[in-house]
Amino acid sequence: MRGGGQQQHSRGGGQRGGYSQGRGGHPGGADSRDNKEKRKRDAIFDLKKYSDKSIRVKFIGGREVTGVLKGFDQLLNIVLDEAVETMHDPENPDSSEVQQRSVGLVVLRGPSIILVSPTDGSEEIENPFVQADSAELDFASLSEATYRLADQATPLGCKVAAALGVIEEAVERYGAEHVALSFNGGKDCTALMHLVRAALHRHETRHGIASRPLVSLYVLYKRSFYEIDEFVKQSVRRYRLDLVEKSGPMKSGLESFKADHSQIKAIFVGTRKDDPYSSQLSSFSPTDSDWPQFMRVNPVLDWTFEDIWRYIHEDGVPYCCLYDQGYTSLGAVDTTTKNPALLKDGKYQPAWSLAEGCLERSGRSSTSSSSPASGLPVPEKEPGLERE
């Protein structure tokens, strides 16, 4: 899976997950099955007896938040007041040392919640939408929560709405079967993956078509982090990706991908304007003339480092655990270190604690490859697609 040659490995393709006639509004008895499932979930998830009482919420990846329950819905979106976030030491999960911060009144989004319990531990309520850490997410609840966020008249809500609009335009312009995602486990393309799945579910539901695996391209580093590789594997299952892995460099990887997937016309990319050499890009930017020809679709182009993390937390997006350990930008193992700006009292703070987004790449060496965590690299030396 590493090194030279154009090896290709495809994960998660085909008719996995049992999607068939009847899913996404397609004929075949979907309504009765969906109603039964809804009644089952409604019965499982009932927090009324814990209203105005202290509860603990556990997330995929190990985060916990405790606070006073003020509201909830059947998609497992929870409102807590007097909330406190707890982070265990990711490098020593058995340690009794924890980091805590007060976050006040918060809305916790359902897709990444795995467990809810009163703080006395008398009961544990599992999320009926997420059966396991890497189980396929419920795209209906994911989509509903994301579009609900987009409807909010807040700066983040407006950016989510704009990003969804770009994705919807791309799907309408090229067709769902002709678009792909550039994905390698970084925060920007992870946030984008969640947005793309939300938009695709709405598109499939409105048009009465069955859900399909999302073709995703991962151009491999020579030496990638084990944690990134594991997170990518989990994401294949969670988001039903048809992951195609190509050996670098980027240009030859894209050439091989295009040869094998000639139906793909456009690729969703997690590039932001504050990435190197990206300030002149637009939402739809074709690759350079001497590169394999794709339309680069950049839904989060106007987002900032802070926007990405705010969205990840607001919409409950699972992310790679390395970001809990002080990394803010991920590349190859030998060119990526923890961000020194996050070192406080001898411990590294999580990525979203970075006060100045302009220091995001402080943990990347000057010899770092332009291959980004958003998937297709920014044209630092290879003017093709982009970074993270």
Tab-separated table of C-alpha atoms in Angstrom:
chain	number	residue	atom	x	y	z
A	1	MET	CA	0.000	0.000	0.000
A	2	ARG	CA	3.035	2.282	0.125
A	3	GLY	CA	5.898	3.060	-2.188
A	4	GLY	CA	6.182	3.185	-5.957
A	5	GLY	CA	3.965	1.906	-8.678
A	6	GLN	CA	0.337	2.605	-9.255
A	7	GLN	CA	-1.173	0.151	-6.829
A	8	GLN	CA	-4.882	0.518	-6.332
A	9	HIS	CA	-6.897	-0.649	-3.380
A	10	SER	CA	-10.631	-0.173	-3.219
A	11	ARG	CA	-12.481	-0.305	0.066
A	12	GLY	CA	-16.152	-0.245	0.786
A	13	GLY	CA	-17.470	-0.402	-2.756
A	14	GLY	CA	-20.384	-2.374	-4.093
A	15	GLN	CA	-23.781	-2.923	-2.559
A	16	ARG	CA	-22.757	-2.761	1.082
A	17	GLY	CA	-25.005	-1.800	3.939
A	18	GLY	CA	-28.035	-3.550	2.480
A	19	TYR	CA	-29.291	-0.496	0.632
A	20	SER	CA	-31.723	-1.582	-2.063
A	21	GLN	CA	-35.243	-0.950	-3.267
A	22	GLY	CA	-37.129	0.925	-0.606
A	23	ARG	CA	-34.313	3.096	0.764
A	24	GLY	CA	-34.296	6.873	0.355
A	25	GLY	CA	-37.942	7.015	-0.712
A	26	HIS	CA	-37.507	4.364	-3.401
A	27	PRO	CA	-40.461	2.002	-3.894
A	28	GLY	CA	-40.493	-1.267	-2.019
A	29	GLY	CA	-42.058	-0.892	1.411
A	30	ALA	CA	-39.735	1.778	2.781
A	31	ASP	CA	-42.470	3.667	4.626
A	32	SER	CA	-43.565	0.764	6.818
A	33	ARG	CA	-39.991	-0.204	7.664
A	34	ASP	CA	-39.005	3.404	8.365
A	35	ASN	CA	-42.051	3.941	10.595
A	36	LYS	CA	-41.299	0.790	12.579
A	37	GLU	CA	-37.696	1.856	12.986
A	38	LYS	CA	-38.768	5.355	14.090
A	39	ARG	CA	-41.161	3.938	16.704
A	40	LYS	CA	-38.412	1.643	17.928
A	41	ARG	CA	-35.963	4.526	18.252
A	42	ASP	CA	-38.524	6.792	19.904
A	43	ALA	CA	-39.086	4.105	22.522
A	44	ILE	CA	-35.364	3.584	23.095
A	45	PHE	CA	-34.414	7.223	23.373
A	46	ASP	CA	-36.425	9.090	26.002
A	47	LEU	CA	-34.679	11.549	28.319
A	48	LYS	CA	-37.745	13.292	29.747
A	49	LYS	CA	-37.098	11.947	33.251
A	50	TYR	CA	-33.660	13.591	33.224
A	51	SER	CA	-34.880	17.096	32.369
A	52	ASP	CA	-33.123	19.728	34.517
A	53	LYS	CA	-30.831	17.033	35.893
A	54	SER	CA	-27.129	16.464	35.335
A	55	ILE	CA	-26.223	13.986	32.586
A	56	ARG	CA	-23.047	12.789	30.877
A	57	VAL	CA	-22.740	12.539	27.085
A	58	LYS	CA	-19.987	10.440	25.495
A	59	PHE	CA	-18.805	10.927	21.918
A	60	ILE	CA	-17.016	8.896	19.277
A	61	GLY	CA	-13.308	9.518	19.890
A	62	GLY	CA	-13.489	9.755	23.686
A	63	ARG	CA	-14.813	13.267	24.407
A	64	GLU	CA	-17.303	13.662	27.244
A	65	VAL	CA	-19.574	16.556	28.164
A	66	THR	CA	-21.550	16.839	31.408
A	67	GLY	CA	-24.248	19.394	32.120
A	68	VAL	CA	-27.872	20.059	32.991
A	69	LEU	CA	-30.309	18.678	30.403
A	70	LYS	CA	-32.482	21.448	28.951
A	71	GLY	CA	-33.836	19.784	25.824
A	72	PHE	CA	-33.493	16.989	23.280
A	73	ASP	CA	-35.090	15.581	20.158
A	74	GLN	CA	-35.472	12.115	18.645
A	75	LEU	CA	-32.390	12.629	16.466
A	76	LEU	CA	-30.369	12.704	19.684
A	77	ASN	CA	-29.558	16.403	19.509
A	78	ILE	CA	-29.170	17.486	23.130
A	79	VAL	CA	-29.169	20.910	24.794
A	80	LEU	CA	-27.085	21.183	27.986
A	81	ASP	CA	-26.546	24.146	30.290
A	82	GLU	CA	-23.621	24.622	32.688
A	83	ALA	CA	-21.761	22.204	30.426
A	84	VAL	CA	-18.196	21.057	31.068
A	85	GLU	CA	-16.123	19.281	28.404
A	86	THR	CA	-13.697	16.585	29.595
A	87	MET	CA	-10.774	15.289	27.537
A	88	HIS	CA	-8.730	12.295	28.661
A	89	ASP	CA	-5.023	12.257	27.827
A	90	PRO	CA	-5.093	10.680	24.317
A	91	GLU	CA	-1.532	9.396	24.717
A	92	ASN	CA	-2.373	7.686	28.006
A	93	PRO	CA	-6.093	6.874	28.054
A	94	ASP	CA	-5.817	4.902	31.304
A	95	SER	CA	-4.385	7.896	33.146
A	96	SER	CA	-6.525	9.623	35.772
A	97	GLU	CA	-5.354	13.011	34.461
A	98	VAL	CA	-7.991	14.865	32.444
A	99	GLN	CA	-8.394	18.292	30.896
A	100	GLN	CA	-11.618	20.174	31.492
A	101	ARG	CA	-13.127	23.400	30.242
A	102	SER	CA	-16.447	25.104	30.887
A	103	VAL	CA	-18.509	25.596	27.709
A	104	GLY	CA	-21.785	26.941	29.170
A	105	LEU	CA	-24.956	26.419	27.110
A	106	VAL	CA	-24.329	24.037	24.195
A	107	VAL	CA	-26.147	21.984	21.588
A	108	LEU	CA	-24.651	18.495	21.165
A	109	ARG	CA	-25.304	16.956	17.756
A	110	GLY	CA	-26.506	13.366	17.503
A	111	PRO	CA	-24.404	11.683	14.811
A	112	SER	CA	-21.222	11.402	16.929
A	113	ILE	CA	-22.887	10.734	20.317
A	114	ILE	CA	-22.520	7.118	21.403
A	115	LEU	CA	-23.837	7.102	24.982
A	116	VAL	CA	-25.956	9.190	27.368
A	117	SER	CA	-26.218	8.565	31.101
A	118	PRO	CA	-27.124	10.363	34.329
A	119	THR	CA	-23.979	11.411	36.169
A	120	ASP	CA	-24.740	8.931	38.954
A	121	GLY	CA	-24.279	6.121	36.408
A	122	SER	CA	-27.625	4.497	37.200
A	123	GLU	CA	-28.483	4.007	33.506
A	124	GLU	CA	-26.701	4.024	30.158
A	125	ILE	CA	-28.627	4.875	26.989
A	126	GLU	CA	-26.889	3.996	23.730
A	127	ASN	CA	-27.432	6.076	20.621
A	128	PRO	CA	-29.851	4.018	18.465
A	129	PHE	CA	-28.528	5.781	15.345
A	130	VAL	CA	-24.889	4.743	15.885
A	131	GLN	CA	-24.512	1.137	16.909
A	132	ALA	CA	-20.708	1.033	16.987
A	133	ASP	CA	-17.687	3.311	16.789
A	134	SER	CA	-17.255	2.665	13.077
A	135	ALA	CA	-20.774	1.564	12.128
A	136	GLU	CA	-22.423	3.250	9.181
A	137	LEU	CA	-24.011	6.517	10.221
A	138	ASP	CA	-27.700	7.120	9.792
A	139	PHE	CA	-27.639	9.431	6.774
A	140	ALA	CA	-31.218	10.600	7.326
A	141	SER	CA	-30.464	11.970	10.791
A	142	LEU	CA	-27.077	13.273	9.630
A	143	SER	CA	-28.692	15.170	6.768
A	144	GLU	CA	-31.524	16.551	8.869
A	145	ALA	CA	-29.131	17.837	11.547
A	146	THR	CA	-26.847	19.443	8.955
A	147	TYR	CA	-29.646	21.217	7.102
A	148	ARG	CA	-31.100	22.352	10.414
A	149	LEU	CA	-27.744	23.949	11.207
A	150	ALA	CA	-27.734	25.559	7.758
A	151	ASP	CA	-31.125	27.155	8.517
A	152	GLN	CA	-29.732	29.019	11.525
A	153	ALA	CA	-29.160	32.747	11.044
A	154	THR	CA	-25.624	32.581	12.435
A	155	PRO	CA	-22.234	33.075	10.738
A	156	LEU	CA	-21.617	29.315	10.825
A	157	GLY	CA	-25.141	28.533	9.636
A	158	CYS	CA	-24.633	30.822	6.640
A	159	LYS	CA	-21.343	29.124	5.728
A	160	VAL	CA	-22.878	25.661	6.038
A	161	ALA	CA	-25.787	26.754	3.829
A	162	ALA	CA	-23.400	28.159	1.207
A	163	ALA	CA	-21.273	24.980	1.222
A	164	LEU	CA	-24.358	22.787	0.817
A	165	GLY	CA	-25.450	25.009	-2.058
A	166	VAL	CA	-22.147	24.436	-3.888
A	167	ILE	CA	-22.407	20.666	-3.344
A	168	GLU	CA	-26.005	20.607	-4.566
A	169	GLU	CA	-25.046	22.603	-7.659
A	170	ALA	CA	-22.228	20.164	-8.462
A	171	VAL	CA	-24.518	17.154	-8.083
A	172	GLU	CA	-27.156	18.739	-10.313
A	173	ARG	CA	-24.558	19.844	-12.878
A	174	TYR	CA	-22.607	16.570	-13.157
A	175	GLY	CA	-24.887	13.915	-11.650
A	176	ALA	CA	-24.320	11.989	-8.420
A	177	GLU	CA	-22.647	9.130	-10.283
A	178	HIS	CA	-20.040	11.490	-11.801
A	179	VAL	CA	-18.701	13.149	-8.646
A	180	ALA	CA	-16.085	11.958	-6.175
A	181	LEU	CA	-14.501	13.110	-2.921
A	182	SER	CA	-10.827	13.787	-2.270
A	183	PHE	CA	-10.256	12.309	1.183
A	184	ASN	CA	-7.244	11.411	3.301
A	185	GLY	CA	-8.466	11.812	6.862
A	186	GLY	CA	-7.631	15.455	7.555
A	187	LYS	CA	-10.018	17.819	9.296
A	188	ASP	CA	-11.027	19.904	6.252
A	189	CYS	CA	-11.938	16.969	4.018
A	190	THR	CA	-13.559	15.221	7.010
A	191	ALA	CA	-15.894	18.172	7.522
A	192	LEU	CA	-16.510	18.217	3.769
A	193	MET	CA	-17.277	14.483	3.702
A	194	HIS	CA	-20.030	15.037	6.294
A	195	LEU	CA	-21.497	17.901	4.247
A	196	VAL	CA	-21.389	15.890	1.019
A	197	ARG	CA	-23.186	12.948	2.610
A	198	ALA	CA	-25.879	15.297	3.955
A	199	ALA	CA	-26.457	16.830	0.526
A	200	LEU	CA	-26.367	13.486	-1.303
A	201	HIS	CA	-28.960	11.992	1.052
A	202	ARG	CA	-31.325	14.901	0.390
A	203	HIS	CA	-30.740	14.585	-3.367
A	204	GLU	CA	-31.344	10.824	-3.329
A	205	THR	CA	-34.475	11.173	-1.196
A	206	ARG	CA	-35.981	13.901	-3.370
A	207	HIS	CA	-35.341	11.943	-6.557
A	208	GLY	CA	-36.425	8.580	-5.124
A	209	ILE	CA	-33.138	6.861	-5.918
A	210	ALA	CA	-31.151	4.350	-3.900
A	211	SER	CA	-28.123	5.515	-1.983
A	212	ARG	CA	-24.778	4.603	-3.522
A	213	PRO	CA	-21.202	4.377	-2.199
A	214	LEU	CA	-19.354	7.677	-2.542
A	215	VAL	CA	-16.233	7.270	-4.705
A	216	SER	CA	-13.320	8.755	-2.759
A	217	LEU	CA	-9.699	9.233	-3.784
A	218	TYR	CA	-6.819	8.873	-1.310
A	219	VAL	CA	-3.358	9.571	-2.747
A	220	LEU	CA	-1.010	7.899	-0.295
A	221	TYR	CA	1.925	9.333	1.602
A	222	LYS	CA	5.101	7.290	1.653
A	223	ARG	CA	4.886	7.274	5.457
A	224	SER	CA	1.473	8.115	6.873
A	225	PHE	CA	0.338	8.096	10.489
A	226	TYR	CA	-1.162	4.838	11.707
A	227	GLU	CA	-3.953	6.865	13.344
A	228	ILE	CA	-4.838	8.477	10.022
A	229	ASP	CA	-4.964	5.111	8.256
A	230	GLU	CA	-7.250	3.725	10.975
A	231	PHE	CA	-9.493	6.776	10.835
A	232	VAL	CA	-9.773	6.452	7.055
A	233	LYS	CA	-10.823	2.807	7.467
A	234	GLN	CA	-13.478	3.828	10.003
A	235	SER	CA	-14.719	6.588	7.700
A	236	VAL	CA	-15.136	4.103	4.845
A	237	ARG	CA	-17.634	2.219	7.004
A	238	ARG	CA	-19.305	5.250	8.596
A	239	TYR	CA	-19.892	7.150	5.367
A	240	ARG	CA	-20.125	4.226	2.914
A	241	LEU	CA	-17.143	5.266	0.844
A	242	ASP	CA	-15.819	3.457	-2.194
A	243	LEU	CA	-12.230	4.383	-1.329
A	244	VAL	CA	-9.649	4.230	-4.090
A	245	GLU	CA	-6.048	4.403	-2.876
A	246	LYS	CA	-3.343	5.518	-5.303
A	247	SER	CA	0.389	5.755	-4.814
A	248	GLY	CA	1.905	9.204	-5.289
A	249	PRO	CA	3.147	11.514	-6.517
A	250	MET	CA	-0.117	13.379	-6.846
A	251	LYS	CA	-0.108	13.940	-10.607
A	252	SER	CA	0.523	10.299	-11.502
A	253	GLY	CA	-1.978	9.214	-8.854
A	254	LEU	CA	-4.647	11.362	-10.503
A	255	GLU	CA	-3.732	10.051	-13.942
A	256	SER	CA	-4.203	6.478	-12.729
A	257	PHE	CA	-7.471	7.388	-11.001
A	258	LYS	CA	-8.830	9.006	-14.157
A	259	ALA	CA	-7.868	5.988	-16.244
A	260	ASP	CA	-9.753	3.674	-13.878
A	261	HIS	CA	-12.702	6.000	-13.175
A	262	SER	CA	-13.366	7.806	-16.426
A	263	GLN	CA	-16.960	8.487	-15.337
A	264	ILE	CA	-15.798	10.954	-12.666
A	265	LYS	CA	-16.037	14.546	-13.881
A	266	ALA	CA	-15.774	16.531	-10.662
A	267	ILE	CA	-14.001	16.043	-7.334
A	268	PHE	CA	-15.022	17.657	-4.039
A	269	VAL	CA	-11.940	19.138	-2.384
A	270	GLY	CA	-11.510	20.616	1.114
A	271	THR	CA	-9.349	23.559	0.029
A	272	ARG	CA	-9.671	26.844	1.920
A	273	LYS	CA	-8.607	30.266	0.634
A	274	ASP	CA	-6.135	30.628	3.503
A	275	ASP	CA	-4.319	27.505	2.260
A	276	PRO	CA	-1.090	28.166	0.339
A	277	TYR	CA	-1.654	29.276	-3.280
A	278	SER	CA	-5.437	29.007	-2.968
A	279	SER	CA	-6.554	32.624	-2.610
A	280	GLN	CA	-7.495	32.939	-6.299
A	281	LEU	CA	-9.577	29.767	-6.507
A	282	SER	CA	-13.351	29.784	-6.913
A	283	SER	CA	-16.034	27.294	-5.933
A	284	PHE	CA	-15.596	25.570	-9.311
A	285	SER	CA	-11.986	25.536	-10.531
A	286	PRO	CA	-10.740	23.161	-13.249
A	287	THR	CA	-7.371	21.496	-12.859
A	288	ASP	CA	-4.442	23.025	-14.716
A	289	SER	CA	-4.190	22.212	-18.421
A	290	ASP	CA	-1.200	19.869	-18.022
A	291	TRP	CA	-2.921	17.838	-15.286
A	292	PRO	CA	-5.630	15.151	-15.545
A	293	GLN	CA	-8.812	17.043	-16.269
A	294	PHE	CA	-11.326	17.292	-13.426
A	295	MET	CA	-13.476	20.068	-12.068
A	296	ARG	CA	-12.308	20.861	-8.549
A	297	VAL	CA	-15.351	21.688	-6.424
A	298	ASN	CA	-14.413	23.711	-3.325
A	299	PRO	CA	-17.450	24.017	-1.007
A	300	VAL	CA	-15.502	25.217	2.084
A	301	LEU	CA	-13.271	27.659	0.227
A	302	ASP	CA	-14.393	30.625	2.361
A	303	TRP	CA	-14.116	28.781	5.666
A	304	THR	CA	-11.396	29.420	8.233
A	305	PHE	CA	-9.547	27.089	10.586
A	306	GLU	CA	-11.957	28.201	13.325
A	307	ASP	CA	-15.000	27.579	11.102
A	308	ILE	CA	-13.900	24.005	10.420
A	309	TRP	CA	-13.620	23.160	14.117
A	310	ARG	CA	-16.802	24.986	15.039
A	311	TYR	CA	-18.657	22.988	12.407
A	312	ILE	CA	-17.102	19.671	13.448
A	313	HIS	CA	-18.257	20.244	17.022
A	314	GLU	CA	-21.647	21.729	16.140
A	315	ASP	CA	-22.614	18.959	13.719
A	316	GLY	CA	-21.018	16.130	15.713
A	317	VAL	CA	-18.520	15.103	13.021
A	318	PRO	CA	-16.133	12.245	13.965
A	319	TYR	CA	-12.494	13.219	13.372
A	320	CYS	CA	-8.984	11.739	13.653
A	321	CYS	CA	-7.706	11.422	17.222
A	322	LEU	CA	-4.365	13.070	16.320
A	323	TYR	CA	-6.106	16.435	16.532
A	324	ASP	CA	-6.709	15.780	20.233
A	325	GLN	CA	-2.963	15.358	20.724
A	326	GLY	CA	-1.687	18.749	19.594
A	327	TYR	CA	-1.512	18.300	15.814
A	328	THR	CA	-3.234	21.008	13.780
A	329	SER	CA	-2.162	20.085	10.224
A	330	LEU	CA	-1.346	16.551	9.136
A	331	GLY	CA	1.108	15.332	6.515
A	332	ALA	CA	3.690	12.559	6.406
A	333	VAL	CA	5.123	11.212	9.676
A	334	ASP	CA	8.610	12.586	9.034
A	335	THR	CA	7.455	16.122	8.190
A	336	THR	CA	4.687	16.614	10.768
A	337	THR	CA	5.016	17.452	14.469
A	338	LYS	CA	2.700	18.712	17.161
A	339	ASN	CA	2.064	22.430	16.980
A	340	PRO	CA	4.364	24.231	19.448
A	341	ALA	CA	1.743	26.964	19.850
A	342	LEU	CA	-0.453	24.399	21.646
A	343	LEU	CA	2.107	23.456	24.301
A	344	LYS	CA	0.858	24.659	27.674
A	345	ASP	CA	2.249	23.662	31.082
A	346	GLY	CA	4.085	20.728	29.522
A	347	LYS	CA	1.004	19.351	27.717
A	348	TYR	CA	-0.305	19.815	24.218
A	349	GLN	CA	-3.834	21.180	23.917
A	350	PRO	CA	-6.267	19.914	21.237
A	351	ALA	CA	-6.174	21.486	17.783
A	352	TRP	CA	-9.294	23.610	18.205
A	353	SER	CA	-7.634	25.403	21.145
A	354	LEU	CA	-5.295	27.202	18.739
A	355	ALA	CA	-5.931	30.903	19.313
A	356	GLU	CA	-4.484	32.073	15.987
A	357	GLY	CA	-5.531	30.140	12.916
A	358	CYS	CA	-2.581	31.572	10.990
A	359	LEU	CA	-0.349	29.239	13.053
A	360	GLU	CA	-2.199	26.147	11.804
A	361	ARG	CA	0.804	24.817	9.844
A	362	SER	CA	3.416	25.515	12.526
A	363	GLY	CA	3.822	21.772	13.027
A	364	ARG	CA	4.707	21.130	9.366
A	365	SER	CA	8.352	21.262	8.265
A	366	SER	CA	9.408	23.481	5.362
A	367	THR	CA	10.201	20.339	3.358
A	368	SER	CA	6.690	19.006	3.855
A	369	SER	CA	4.958	17.607	0.816
A	370	SER	CA	2.102	19.623	-0.582
A	371	SER	CA	-0.109	16.563	-0.246
A	372	PRO	CA	-2.890	17.873	2.001
A	373	ALA	CA	-5.240	16.520	4.579
A	374	SER	CA	-8.055	17.856	2.477
A	375	GLY	CA	-7.154	15.309	-0.138
A	376	LEU	CA	-5.855	16.648	-3.443
A	377	PRO	CA	-2.873	18.907	-2.743
A	378	VAL	CA	-2.500	22.609	-2.885
A	379	PRO	CA	-0.194	23.633	-5.701
A	380	GLU	CA	2.910	24.456	-3.639
A	381	LYS	CA	5.067	22.407	-6.008
A	382	GLU	CA	2.399	20.393	-7.803
A	383	PRO	CA	-0.268	22.684	-9.324
A	384	GLY	CA	-3.004	20.101	-9.345
A	385	LEU	CA	-5.663	19.961	-6.688
A	386	GLU	CA	-4.795	20.834	-2.914
A	387	ARG	CA	-3.760	20.386	1.008
A	388	GLU	CA	-4.606	20.441	4.755
